[in-house]
Short mmCIF file of N, CA and C in Angstrom, two decimals:
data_model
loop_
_atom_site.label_atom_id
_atom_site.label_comp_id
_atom_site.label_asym_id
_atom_site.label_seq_id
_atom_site.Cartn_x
_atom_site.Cartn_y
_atom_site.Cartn_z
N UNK A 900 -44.45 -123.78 24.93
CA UNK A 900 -45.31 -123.53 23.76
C UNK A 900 -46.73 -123.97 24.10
N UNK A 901 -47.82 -122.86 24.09
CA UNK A 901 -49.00 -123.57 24.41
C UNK A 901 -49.74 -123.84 23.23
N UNK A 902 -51.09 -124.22 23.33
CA UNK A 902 -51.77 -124.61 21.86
C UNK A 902 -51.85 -123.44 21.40
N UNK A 903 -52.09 -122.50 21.63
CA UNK A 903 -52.94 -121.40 20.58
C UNK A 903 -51.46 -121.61 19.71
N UNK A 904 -50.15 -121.22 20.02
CA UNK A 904 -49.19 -120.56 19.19
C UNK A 904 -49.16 -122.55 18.41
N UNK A 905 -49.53 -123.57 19.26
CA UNK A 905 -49.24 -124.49 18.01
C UNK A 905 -49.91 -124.16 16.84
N UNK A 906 -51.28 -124.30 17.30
CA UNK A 906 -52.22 -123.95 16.23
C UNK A 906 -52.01 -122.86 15.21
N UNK A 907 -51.49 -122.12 15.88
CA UNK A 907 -51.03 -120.89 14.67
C UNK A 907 -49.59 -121.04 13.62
N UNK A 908 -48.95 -122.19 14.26
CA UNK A 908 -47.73 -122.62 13.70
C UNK A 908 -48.40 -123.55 12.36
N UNK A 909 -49.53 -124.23 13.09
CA UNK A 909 -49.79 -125.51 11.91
C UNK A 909 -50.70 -124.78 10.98
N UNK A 910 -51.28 -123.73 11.45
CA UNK A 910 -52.59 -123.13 10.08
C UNK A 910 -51.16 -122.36 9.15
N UNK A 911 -49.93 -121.58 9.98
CA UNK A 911 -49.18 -121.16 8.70
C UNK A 911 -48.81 -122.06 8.00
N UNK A 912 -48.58 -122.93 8.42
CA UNK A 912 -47.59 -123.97 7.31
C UNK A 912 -48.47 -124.78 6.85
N UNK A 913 -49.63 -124.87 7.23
CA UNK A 913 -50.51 -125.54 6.26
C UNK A 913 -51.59 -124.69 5.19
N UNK A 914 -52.02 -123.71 5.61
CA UNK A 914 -52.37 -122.93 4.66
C UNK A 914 -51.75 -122.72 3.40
N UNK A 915 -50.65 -121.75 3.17
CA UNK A 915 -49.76 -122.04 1.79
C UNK A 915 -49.39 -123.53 1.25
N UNK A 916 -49.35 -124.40 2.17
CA UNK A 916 -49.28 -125.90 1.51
C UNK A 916 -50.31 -126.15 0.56
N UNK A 917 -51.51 -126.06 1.29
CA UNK A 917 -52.67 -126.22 0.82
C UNK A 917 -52.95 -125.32 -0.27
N UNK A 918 -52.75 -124.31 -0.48
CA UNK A 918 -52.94 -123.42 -1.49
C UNK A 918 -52.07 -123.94 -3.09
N UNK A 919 -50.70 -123.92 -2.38
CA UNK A 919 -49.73 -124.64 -3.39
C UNK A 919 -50.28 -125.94 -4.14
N UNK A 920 -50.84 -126.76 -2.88
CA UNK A 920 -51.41 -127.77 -3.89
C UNK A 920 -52.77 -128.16 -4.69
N UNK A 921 -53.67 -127.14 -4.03
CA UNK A 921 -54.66 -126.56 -5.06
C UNK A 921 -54.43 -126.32 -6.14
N UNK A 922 -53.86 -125.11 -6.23
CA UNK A 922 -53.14 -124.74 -7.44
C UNK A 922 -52.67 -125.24 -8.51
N UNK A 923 -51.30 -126.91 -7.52
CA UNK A 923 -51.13 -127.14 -9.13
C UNK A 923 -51.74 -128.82 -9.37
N UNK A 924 -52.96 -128.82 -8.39
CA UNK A 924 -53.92 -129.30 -8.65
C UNK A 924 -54.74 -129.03 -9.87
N UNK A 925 -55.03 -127.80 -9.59
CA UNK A 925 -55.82 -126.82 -10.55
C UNK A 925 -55.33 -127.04 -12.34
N UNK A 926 -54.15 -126.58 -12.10
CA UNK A 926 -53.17 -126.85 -12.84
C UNK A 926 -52.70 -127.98 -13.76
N UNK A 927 -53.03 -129.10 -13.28
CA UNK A 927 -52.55 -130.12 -13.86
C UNK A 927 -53.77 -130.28 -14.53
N UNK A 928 -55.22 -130.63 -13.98
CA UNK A 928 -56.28 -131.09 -14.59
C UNK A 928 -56.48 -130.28 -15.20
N UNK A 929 -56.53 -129.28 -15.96
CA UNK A 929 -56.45 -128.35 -16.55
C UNK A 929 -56.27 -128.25 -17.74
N UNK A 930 -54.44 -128.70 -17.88
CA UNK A 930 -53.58 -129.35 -18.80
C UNK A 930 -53.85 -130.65 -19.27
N UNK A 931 -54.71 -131.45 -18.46
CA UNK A 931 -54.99 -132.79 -18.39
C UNK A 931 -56.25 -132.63 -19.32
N UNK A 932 -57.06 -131.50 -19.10
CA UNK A 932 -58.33 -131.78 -19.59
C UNK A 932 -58.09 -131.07 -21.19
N UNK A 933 -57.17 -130.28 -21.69
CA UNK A 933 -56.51 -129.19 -22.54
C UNK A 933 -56.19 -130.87 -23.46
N UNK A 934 -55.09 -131.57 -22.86
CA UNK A 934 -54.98 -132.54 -24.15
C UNK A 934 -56.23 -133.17 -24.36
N UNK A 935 -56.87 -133.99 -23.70
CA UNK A 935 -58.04 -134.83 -23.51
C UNK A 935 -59.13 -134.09 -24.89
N UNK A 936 -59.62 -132.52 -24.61
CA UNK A 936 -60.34 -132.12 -25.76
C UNK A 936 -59.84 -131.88 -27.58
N UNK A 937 -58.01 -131.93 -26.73
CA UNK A 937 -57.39 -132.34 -28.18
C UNK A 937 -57.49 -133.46 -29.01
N UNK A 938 -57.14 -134.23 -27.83
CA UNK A 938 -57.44 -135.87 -28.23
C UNK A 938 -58.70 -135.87 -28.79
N UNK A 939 -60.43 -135.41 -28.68
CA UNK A 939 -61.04 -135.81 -28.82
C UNK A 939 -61.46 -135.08 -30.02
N UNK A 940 -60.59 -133.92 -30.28
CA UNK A 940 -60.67 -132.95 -31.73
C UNK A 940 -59.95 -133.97 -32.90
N UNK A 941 -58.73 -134.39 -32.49
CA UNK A 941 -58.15 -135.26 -33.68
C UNK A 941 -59.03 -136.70 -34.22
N UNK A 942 -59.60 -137.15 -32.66
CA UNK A 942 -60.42 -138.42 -32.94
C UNK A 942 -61.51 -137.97 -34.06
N UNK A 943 -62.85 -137.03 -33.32
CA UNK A 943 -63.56 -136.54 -34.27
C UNK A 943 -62.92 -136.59 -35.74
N UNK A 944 -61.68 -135.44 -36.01
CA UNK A 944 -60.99 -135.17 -37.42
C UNK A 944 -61.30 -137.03 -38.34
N UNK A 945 -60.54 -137.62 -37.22
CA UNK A 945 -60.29 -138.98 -38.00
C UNK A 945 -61.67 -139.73 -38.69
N UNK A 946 -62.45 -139.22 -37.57
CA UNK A 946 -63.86 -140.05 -38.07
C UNK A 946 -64.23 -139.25 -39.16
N UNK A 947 -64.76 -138.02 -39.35
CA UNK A 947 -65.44 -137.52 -40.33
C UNK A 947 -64.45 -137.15 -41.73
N UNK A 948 -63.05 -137.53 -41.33
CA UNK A 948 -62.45 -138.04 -42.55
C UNK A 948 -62.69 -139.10 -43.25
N UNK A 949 -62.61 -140.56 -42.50
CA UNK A 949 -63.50 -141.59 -42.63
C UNK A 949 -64.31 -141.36 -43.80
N UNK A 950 -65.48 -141.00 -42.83
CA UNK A 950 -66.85 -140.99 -43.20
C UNK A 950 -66.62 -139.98 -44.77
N UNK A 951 -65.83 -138.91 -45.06
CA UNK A 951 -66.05 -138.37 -46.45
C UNK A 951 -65.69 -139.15 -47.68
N UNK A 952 -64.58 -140.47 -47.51
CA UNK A 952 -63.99 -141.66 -47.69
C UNK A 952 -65.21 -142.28 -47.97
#
């Protein structure tokens, strides 16, 4: 086995790795950031309930 075919062994199997974990990289913060603006919709709610109080 010489280098070129290693090298071509490690870019396949690392390429789709890498993609995969982009993805649910992508993915998570995403979801992460999806509750976070929820969280900060209910907080708001709470305050300017408050405040009509």
């Amino acid at each position: 086995m010489n280098i070129g075919d290693f090298f071509l062994t490690v870019i396949v199997f690392i390429i789709p790795v890498f993609i995969t974990g982009l993805l649910i990289y992508m993915f998570m913060s995403s979801k992460s950031r999806k509750n976070h603006n929820q969280l900060k919709d209910s907080l708001s709610e709470g305050v300017s309930k408050k405040q009509i109080k």
